[in-house]
PDB file of C-alpha atoms and ligand atoms in Angstrom:
ATOM      1  CA  MET S  97     -10.851-109.026  88.573  1.00 77.00           C
ATOM      2  CA  ILE S  98     -13.664-109.347  86.885  1.00 95.00           C
ATOM      3  CA  ARG S  99     -16.419-106.949  87.411  1.00 96.00           C
ATOM      4  CA  LYS S 100     -18.601-108.510  89.806  1.00 97.00           C
ATOM      5  CA  GLU S 101     -15.486-108.698  92.341  1.00 98.00           C
ATOM      6  CA  LEU S 102     -14.378-105.044  92.079  1.00 98.00           C
ATOM      7  CA  LEU S 103     -18.187-103.312  92.590  1.00 98.00           C
ATOM      8  CA  ALA S 104     -18.021-106.363  95.196  1.00 98.00           C
ATOM      9  CA  VAL S 105     -14.427-104.265  96.505  1.00 98.00           C
ATOM     10  CA  VAL S 106     -16.122-100.601  96.066  1.00 98.00           C
ATOM     11  CA  ALA S 107     -19.618-102.000  98.117  1.00 98.00           C
ATOM     12  CA  SER S 108     -17.806-103.653 100.774  1.00 98.00           C
ATOM     13  CA  GLU S 109     -16.253-100.309 100.578  1.00 98.00           C
ATOM     14  CA  VAL S 110     -19.586 -98.109 101.022  1.00 98.00           C
ATOM     15  CA  THR S 111     -20.648-100.781 103.969  1.00 98.00           C
ATOM     16  CA  VAL S 112     -17.908 -99.717 106.373  1.00 98.00           C
ATOM     17  CA  CYS S 113     -17.140 -95.571 104.895  1.00 98.00           C
ATOM     18  CA  THR S 114     -17.442 -92.880 107.617  1.00 98.00           C
ATOM     19  CA  LYS S 115     -15.511 -90.107 105.138  1.00 98.00           C
ATOM     20  CA  CYS S 116     -18.347 -87.836 105.218  1.00 98.00           C
ATOM     21  CA  PRO S 117     -21.520 -87.341 108.778  1.00 98.00           C
ATOM     22  CA  LEU S 118     -24.003 -89.854 107.045  1.00 98.00           C
ATOM     23  CA  TRP S 119     -22.207 -92.448 108.730  1.00 98.00           C
ATOM     24  CA  LYS S 120     -23.577 -92.081 111.992  1.00 98.00           C
ATOM     25  CA  THR S 121     -26.976 -91.652 111.467  1.00 98.00           C
ATOM     26  CA  ARG S 122     -26.721 -94.322 108.845  1.00 98.00           C
ATOM     27  CA  ARG S 123     -28.618 -98.226 109.815  1.00 98.00           C
ATOM     28  CA  ASP S 124     -27.073 -99.818 106.368  1.00 98.00           C
ATOM     29  CA  ALA S 125     -25.022 -98.082 103.684  1.00 98.00           C
ATOM     30  CA  VAL S 126     -26.398 -99.026 100.100  1.00 98.00           C
ATOM     31  CA  PRO S 127     -23.097 -99.249  97.109  1.00 98.00           C
ATOM     32  CA  GLY S 128     -26.366-100.202  95.221  1.00 98.00           C
ATOM     33  CA  GLU S 129     -27.023-103.781  93.126  1.00 98.00           C
ATOM     34  CA  GLY S 130     -27.289-104.672  89.721  1.00 98.00           C
ATOM     35  CA  SER S 131     -26.157-106.165  86.903  1.00 98.00           C
ATOM     36  CA  ALA S 132     -22.494-105.555  86.146  1.00 98.00           C
ATOM     37  CA  LYS S 133     -22.620-106.223  82.503  1.00 97.00           C
ATOM     38  CA  SER S 134     -25.170-103.983  82.371  1.00 97.00           C
ATOM     39  CA  LYS S 135     -25.836-101.149  79.378  1.00 96.00           C
ATOM     40  CA  ILE S 136     -27.347 -99.250  81.583  1.00 98.00           C
ATOM     41  CA  MET S 137     -27.536 -97.545  85.291  1.00 98.00           C
ATOM     42  CA  PHE S 138     -29.497 -95.476  87.245  1.00 98.00           C
ATOM     43  CA  PHE S 139     -28.338 -92.685  89.396  1.00 98.00           C
ATOM     44  CA  GLY S 140     -31.008 -91.720  92.434  1.00 98.00           C
ATOM     45  CA  GLU S 141     -29.836 -89.083  95.161  1.00 98.00           C
ATOM     46  CA  ALA S 142     -29.312 -90.648  98.712  1.00 98.00           C
ATOM     47  CA  PRO S 143     -31.290 -93.709 100.408  1.00 98.00           C
ATOM     48  CA  GLY S 144     -33.631 -92.955 102.182  1.00 98.00           C
ATOM     49  CA  ARG S 145     -35.711 -94.955 105.432  1.00 98.00           C
ATOM     50  CA  SER S 146     -36.446 -98.385 103.414  1.00 98.00           C
ATOM     51  CA  GLU S 147     -33.402 -98.622 102.019  1.00 98.00           C
ATOM     52  CA  ASP S 148     -31.555 -97.627 105.627  1.00 98.00           C
ATOM     53  CA  ALA S 149     -33.444-100.339 106.856  1.00 98.00           C
ATOM     54  CA  GLN S 150     -32.847-102.892 103.707  1.00 98.00           C
ATOM     55  CA  GLY S 151     -29.117-101.655 102.513  1.00 98.00           C
ATOM     56  CA  ARG S 152     -30.821-102.108  99.364  1.00 98.00           C
ATOM     57  CA  PRO S 153     -31.572 -98.935  96.843  1.00 98.00           C
ATOM     58  CA  PHE S 154     -35.318 -98.170  95.617  1.00 98.00           C
ATOM     59  CA  VAL S 155     -36.939-100.598  98.065  1.00 98.00           C
ATOM     60  CA  GLY S 156     -39.601 -98.009  99.209  1.00 97.00           C
ATOM     61  CA  ALA S 157     -42.802 -96.373  96.972  1.00 96.00           C
ATOM     62  CA  ALA S 158     -40.559 -94.477  94.504  1.00 97.00           C
ATOM     63  CA  GLY S 159     -39.086 -98.416  93.639  1.00 98.00           C
ATOM     64  CA  LYS S 160     -41.692 -99.579  93.342  1.00 98.00           C
ATOM     65  CA  PHE S 161     -42.858 -97.122  90.416  1.00 98.00           C
ATOM     66  CA  LEU S 162     -39.716 -97.770  89.676  1.00 98.00           C
ATOM     67  CA  ASP S 163     -40.224-101.272  88.662  1.00 98.00           C
ATOM     68  CA  GLU S 164     -43.221-100.137  87.161  1.00 98.00           C
ATOM     69  CA  LEU S 165     -41.548 -97.766  85.008  1.00 98.00           C
ATOM     70  CA  LEU S 166     -38.854-100.696  84.006  1.00 98.00           C
ATOM     71  CA  SER S 167     -40.839-103.446  83.666  1.00 98.00           C
ATOM     72  CA  GLU S 168     -43.489-101.130  81.254  1.00 97.00           C
ATOM     73  CA  ILE S 169     -39.860-101.171  78.551  1.00 97.00           C
ATOM     74  CA  GLY S 170     -39.702-104.847  79.406  1.00 97.00           C
ATOM     75  CA  LEU S 171     -37.106-104.285  81.640  1.00 97.00           C
ATOM     76  CA  SER S 172     -36.510-105.692  85.361  1.00 97.00           C
ATOM     77  CA  ARG S 173     -33.817-104.310  88.356  1.00 97.00           C
ATOM     78  CA  GLU S 174     -31.319-107.576  86.991  1.00 96.00           C
ATOM     79  CA  ASP S 175     -30.945-106.512  83.593  1.00 97.00           C
ATOM     80  CA  VAL S 176     -29.842-102.883  84.981  1.00 98.00           C
ATOM     81  CA  PHE S 177     -27.330-101.448  87.472  1.00 98.00           C
ATOM     82  CA  ILE S 178     -29.423 -99.096  90.120  1.00 98.00           C
ATOM     83  CA  THR S 179     -27.444 -96.439  92.976  1.00 98.00           C
ATOM     84  CA  ASN S 180     -27.481 -93.533  94.142  1.00 98.00           C
ATOM     85  CA  VAL S 181     -25.577 -90.220  94.055  1.00 98.00           C
ATOM     86  CA  VAL S 182     -24.992 -90.265  98.187  1.00 98.00           C
ATOM     87  CA  LYS S 183     -24.981 -94.194  99.531  1.00 98.00           C
ATOM     88  CA  CYS S 184     -25.883 -93.050 102.984  1.00 98.00           C
ATOM     89  CA  ARG S 185     -29.390 -91.926 104.755  1.00 98.00           C
ATOM     90  CA  PRO S 186     -29.313 -88.301 104.829  1.00 98.00           C
ATOM     91  CA  PRO S 187     -31.529 -87.780 108.788  1.00 98.00           C
ATOM     92  CA  ARG S 188     -35.254 -87.039 107.616  1.00 96.00           C
ATOM     93  CA  ASN S 189     -34.439 -87.829 104.271  1.00 95.00           C
ATOM     94  CA  ARG S 190     -33.090 -83.825 103.907  1.00 97.00           C
ATOM     95  CA  ALA S 191     -31.490 -82.987 100.554  1.00 96.00           C
ATOM     96  CA  PRO S 192     -27.457 -83.943 100.714  1.00 97.00           C
ATOM     97  CA  LYS S 193     -25.040 -81.520 101.510  1.00 98.00           C
ATOM     98  CA  SER S 194     -22.382 -80.725  99.027  1.00 96.00           C
ATOM     99  CA  LEU S 195     -19.185 -81.588 101.212  1.00 98.00           C
ATOM    100  CA  GLU S 196     -21.221 -85.516 101.107  1.00 98.00           C
ATOM    101  CA  VAL S 197     -21.867 -85.408  97.626  1.00 98.00           C
ATOM    102  CA  GLN S 198     -18.257 -84.629  96.749  1.00 98.00           C
ATOM    103  CA  THR S 199     -17.033 -87.011  99.675  1.00 98.00           C
ATOM    104  CA  CYS S 200     -19.198 -89.956  98.437  1.00 98.00           C
ATOM    105  CA  THR S 201     -18.563 -90.015  94.695  1.00 98.00           C
ATOM    106  CA  PRO S 202     -15.472 -91.458  94.387  1.00 98.00           C
ATOM    107  CA  TYR S 203     -17.310 -94.631  94.412  1.00 98.00           C
ATOM    108  CA  LEU S 204     -20.072 -93.554  91.808  1.00 98.00           C
ATOM    109  CA  ASP S 205     -17.257 -92.889  89.580  1.00 98.00           C
ATOM    110  CA  ARG S 206     -15.532 -95.907  90.118  1.00 98.00           C
ATOM    111  CA  GLN S 207     -18.454 -97.781  89.810  1.00 98.00           C
ATOM    112  CA  THR S 208     -19.212 -95.838  86.582  1.00 98.00           C
ATOM    113  CA  ARG S 209     -15.323 -96.660  85.748  1.00 98.00           C
ATOM    114  CA  ILE S 210     -16.078-100.540  86.158  1.00 98.00           C
ATOM    115  CA  ILE S 211     -19.358-100.954  84.137  1.00 98.00           C
ATOM    116  CA  LYS S 212     -18.838 -98.723  81.723  1.00 98.00           C
ATOM    117  CA  PRO S 213     -22.218 -98.013  80.342  1.00 98.00           C
ATOM    118  CA  LYS S 214     -23.773 -97.002  77.281  1.00 97.00           C
ATOM    119  CA  PHE S 215     -26.787 -94.870  79.199  1.00 98.00           C
ATOM    120  CA  ILE S 216     -27.309 -92.904  82.371  1.00 98.00           C
ATOM    121  CA  VAL S 217     -30.147 -92.599  83.660  1.00 98.00           C
ATOM    122  CA  THR S 218     -30.267 -89.073  85.953  1.00 98.00           C
ATOM    123  CA  LEU S 219     -33.173 -89.421  88.483  1.00 98.00           C
ATOM    124  CA  GLY S 220     -34.145 -85.837  89.303  1.00 98.00           C
ATOM    125  CA  ASN S 221     -31.831 -82.848  89.949  1.00 97.00           C
ATOM    126  CA  TYR S 222     -28.868 -84.312  92.220  1.00 97.00           C
ATOM    127  CA  ALA S 223     -28.094 -87.051  90.345  1.00 98.00           C
ATOM    128  CA  THR S 224     -28.571 -84.827  87.137  1.00 98.00           C
ATOM    129  CA  ALA S 225     -26.584 -81.624  87.882  1.00 98.00           C
ATOM    130  CA  TYR S 226     -23.508 -84.379  89.172  1.00 98.00           C
ATOM    131  CA  ILE S 227     -23.798 -85.443  85.671  1.00 98.00           C
ATOM    132  CA  PHE S 228     -23.862 -82.430  83.746  1.00 98.00           C
ATOM    133  CA  SER S 229     -21.046 -81.151  85.770  1.00 97.00           C
ATOM    134  CA  ASN S 230     -18.584 -83.582  85.134  1.00 96.00           C
ATOM    135  CA  ALA S 231     -19.392 -83.276  81.488  1.00 97.00           C
ATOM    136  CA  LYS S 232     -19.426 -78.632  81.089  1.00 97.00           C
ATOM    137  CA  LEU S 233     -23.041 -79.245  80.365  1.00 97.00           C
ATOM    138  CA  PRO S 234     -24.993 -76.194  81.909  1.00 97.00           C
ATOM    139  CA  PHE S 235     -27.510 -77.474  84.031  1.00 97.00           C
ATOM    140  CA  SER S 236     -30.604 -75.142  85.463  1.00 96.00           C
ATOM    141  CA  GLY S 237     -32.754 -77.916  86.476  1.00 97.00           C
ATOM    142  CA  ILE S 238     -34.458 -81.121  86.342  1.00 98.00           C
ATOM    143  CA  THR S 239     -37.542 -79.086  84.545  1.00 97.00           C
ATOM    144  CA  GLN S 240     -35.670 -78.305  81.466  1.00 97.00           C
ATOM    145  CA  ALA S 241     -33.482 -81.115  80.799  1.00 98.00           C
ATOM    146  CA  HIS S 242     -35.889 -83.733  81.699  1.00 98.00           C
ATOM    147  CA  GLY S 243     -36.512 -85.861  78.212  1.00 97.00           C
ATOM    148  CA  LYS S 244     -33.213 -85.010  76.474  1.00 97.00           C
ATOM    149  CA  PRO S 245     -30.287 -86.862  75.977  1.00 97.00           C
ATOM    150  CA  HIS S 246     -27.178 -86.440  76.062  1.00 97.00           C
ATOM    151  CA  GLU S 247     -24.147 -87.813  74.549  1.00 97.00           C
ATOM    152  CA  VAL S 248     -20.807 -87.227  76.770  1.00 97.00           C
ATOM    153  CA  ALA S 249     -17.458 -88.059  77.747  1.00 96.00           C
ATOM    154  CA  ILE S 250     -17.019 -88.766  81.410  1.00 96.00           C
ATOM    155  CA  LEU S 251     -14.889 -90.872  83.381  1.00 95.00           C
ATOM    156  CA  GLY S 252     -12.842 -92.279  80.670  1.00 93.00           C
ATOM    157  CA  LEU S 253     -16.205 -93.638  78.796  1.00 96.00           C
ATOM    158  CA  LYS S 254     -18.778 -92.274  76.205  1.00 97.00           C
ATOM    159  CA  ALA S 255     -22.249 -92.655  77.501  1.00 97.00           C
ATOM    160  CA  ILE S 256     -25.568 -91.171  76.724  1.00 97.00           C
ATOM    161  CA  VAL S 257     -27.245 -89.496  79.861  1.00 98.00           C
ATOM    162  CA  PHE S 258     -30.710 -89.776  80.001  1.00 98.00           C
ATOM    163  CA  PRO S 259     -32.300 -86.686  82.619  1.00 98.00           C
ATOM    164  CA  MET S 260     -35.390 -88.196  83.923  1.00 98.00           C
ATOM    165  CA  PHE S 261     -37.728 -86.450  86.754  1.00 98.00           C
ATOM    166  CA  HIS S 262     -37.223 -88.522  90.561  1.00 98.00           C
ATOM    167  CA  PRO S 263     -39.898 -91.559  90.886  1.00 98.00           C
ATOM    168  CA  ALA S 264     -39.940 -89.964  94.352  1.00 97.00           C
ATOM    169  CA  THR S 265     -40.974 -86.714  93.455  1.00 95.00           C
ATOM    170  CA  VAL S 266     -43.593 -86.979  90.799  1.00 96.00           C
ATOM    171  CA  LEU S 267     -45.192 -89.824  93.046  1.00 95.00           C
ATOM    172  CA  TYR S 268     -48.525 -87.926  94.127  1.00 92.00           C
ATOM    173  CA  ASN S 269     -48.833 -85.289  90.586  1.00 96.00           C
ATOM    174  CA  PRO S 270     -50.577 -87.879  87.652  1.00 95.00           C
ATOM    175  CA  LYS S 271     -48.941 -84.689  84.755  1.00 96.00           C
ATOM    176  CA  TYR S 272     -45.637 -84.965  86.487  1.00 97.00           C
ATOM    177  CA  LYS S 273     -45.902 -89.064  86.570  1.00 97.00           C
ATOM    178  CA  THR S 274     -47.290 -88.910  83.196  1.00 97.00           C
ATOM    179  CA  MET S 275     -43.932 -87.169  82.006  1.00 97.00           C
ATOM    180  CA  LEU S 276     -41.679 -89.682  83.610  1.00 98.00           C
ATOM    181  CA  ARG S 277     -43.727 -92.208  81.627  1.00 98.00           C
ATOM    182  CA  GLN S 278     -43.092 -90.832  78.332  1.00 98.00           C
ATOM    183  CA  ASP S 279     -39.534 -90.474  78.968  1.00 98.00           C
ATOM    184  CA  PHE S 280     -39.077 -94.122  79.810  1.00 98.00           C
ATOM    185  CA  GLN S 281     -40.888 -94.724  76.561  1.00 98.00           C
ATOM    186  CA  SER S 282     -38.127 -91.875  74.677  1.00 98.00           C
ATOM    187  CA  LEU S 283     -35.533 -94.503  76.814  1.00 98.00           C
ATOM    188  CA  ASN S 284     -36.716 -97.015  75.266  1.00 97.00           C
ATOM    189  CA  ASP S 285     -36.629 -95.928  71.763  1.00 96.00           C
ATOM    190  CA  GLU S 286     -33.052 -94.806  72.453  1.00 94.00           C
ATOM    191  CA  LEU S 287     -32.029 -98.138  73.601  1.00 94.00           C
ATOM    192  CA  GLU S 288     -33.582-100.031  70.924  1.00 94.00           C
ATOM    193  CA  ARG S 289     -31.791 -97.780  68.193  1.00 91.00           C
ATOM    194  CA  THR S 290     -28.526 -98.079  69.788  1.00 87.00           C
ATOM    195  CA  LEU S 291     -28.714-101.659  71.641  1.00 79.00           C
ATOM    196  CA  HIS S 292     -28.504-104.549  69.301  1.00 62.00           C
ATOM    197  CA  SER S 293     -29.215-106.433  72.522  1.00 51.00           C
ATOM    198  CA  ARG S 294     -30.441-104.824  75.908  1.00 47.00           C
ATOM    199  CA  LYS S 295     -29.192-107.894  78.216  1.00 48.00           C
ATOM    200  CA  SER S 296     -25.038-108.891  77.281  1.00 47.00           C
TER     201      SER S 296
HETATM  202  N1  URA O  15     -34.385 -92.264  96.350  1.00 61.85           N
HETATM  203  C1  URA O  15     -33.132 -92.492  95.946  1.00 61.85           C
HETATM  204  O1  URA O  15     -32.691 -90.928  96.048  1.00 61.85           O
HETATM  205  N2  URA O  15     -33.059 -93.348  95.924  1.00 61.85           N
HETATM  206  C2  URA O  15     -33.446 -94.699  96.278  1.00 61.85           C
HETATM  207  O2  URA O  15     -33.075 -95.567  96.797  1.00 61.85           O
HETATM  208  C3  URA O  15     -33.979 -94.352  96.991  1.00 61.85           C
HETATM  209  C4  URA O  15     -34.813 -93.512  97.028  1.00 61.85           C
HETATM  210 FE1  SF4 O  16     -19.377 -93.167 102.909  1.00 61.85          FE
HETATM  211 FE2  SF4 O  16     -20.950 -91.821 100.719  1.00 61.85          FE
HETATM  212 FE3  SF4 O  16     -21.620 -92.822 103.577  1.00 61.85          FE
HETATM  213 FE4  SF4 O  16     -20.342 -90.440 103.910  1.00 61.85          FE
HETATM  214  S1  SF4 O  16     -22.647 -91.145 102.723  1.00 61.85           S
HETATM  215  S2  SF4 O  16     -20.526 -92.168 105.412  1.00 61.85           S
HETATM  216  S3  SF4 O  16     -19.157 -90.908 101.746  1.00 61.85           S
HETATM  217  S4  SF4 O  16     -20.515 -93.553 101.672  1.00 61.85           S
END
């Protein structure tokens, strides 16, 4: 099967998944979307209200800002693959519990193994903690880790993990917004250094 079909299989399982309690309060599960051939994956935390209503990742206020950040470095959503650590919305947007992360991340792992990205951009504490723990890297919070890429060997692939602040947490803080913009510029520099072509 080709990558796109394999991703569709994962998505169809996510859509009807009842493996953790979050299925009871979700409206739509949010498997993730983008290019199956992308060299770059973005990992968020969990769907919020708009995502739960539409079944699509990053379509609310944080998503609009993410679109802006992507376009500032010449990328669109179609060039990348965007998904979340947890695929169903936690009630009232509370943080995902560790059991939920544990139960759901096999889906994220499968998506990652299928796409085989060269870059994994982790947005915020949850996504970064998950990948750093997989890569056996010490993690003491996104404030320390953001903007510093790491080469890792995880899930049978070699990739560069690029931690960043979560767009939702910086939305109303100009100073942090600027830092996130700067991290996107560093990502762009890194992409230009590493990839001959961003699209394949
Ligand atoms: N925040 C996330 O972490 N993911 C989304 O899809 C939307 C907001
Ligand atoms: Fe299944 Fe993940 Fe949704 Fe829990 S959050 S029900 S594990 S898809």
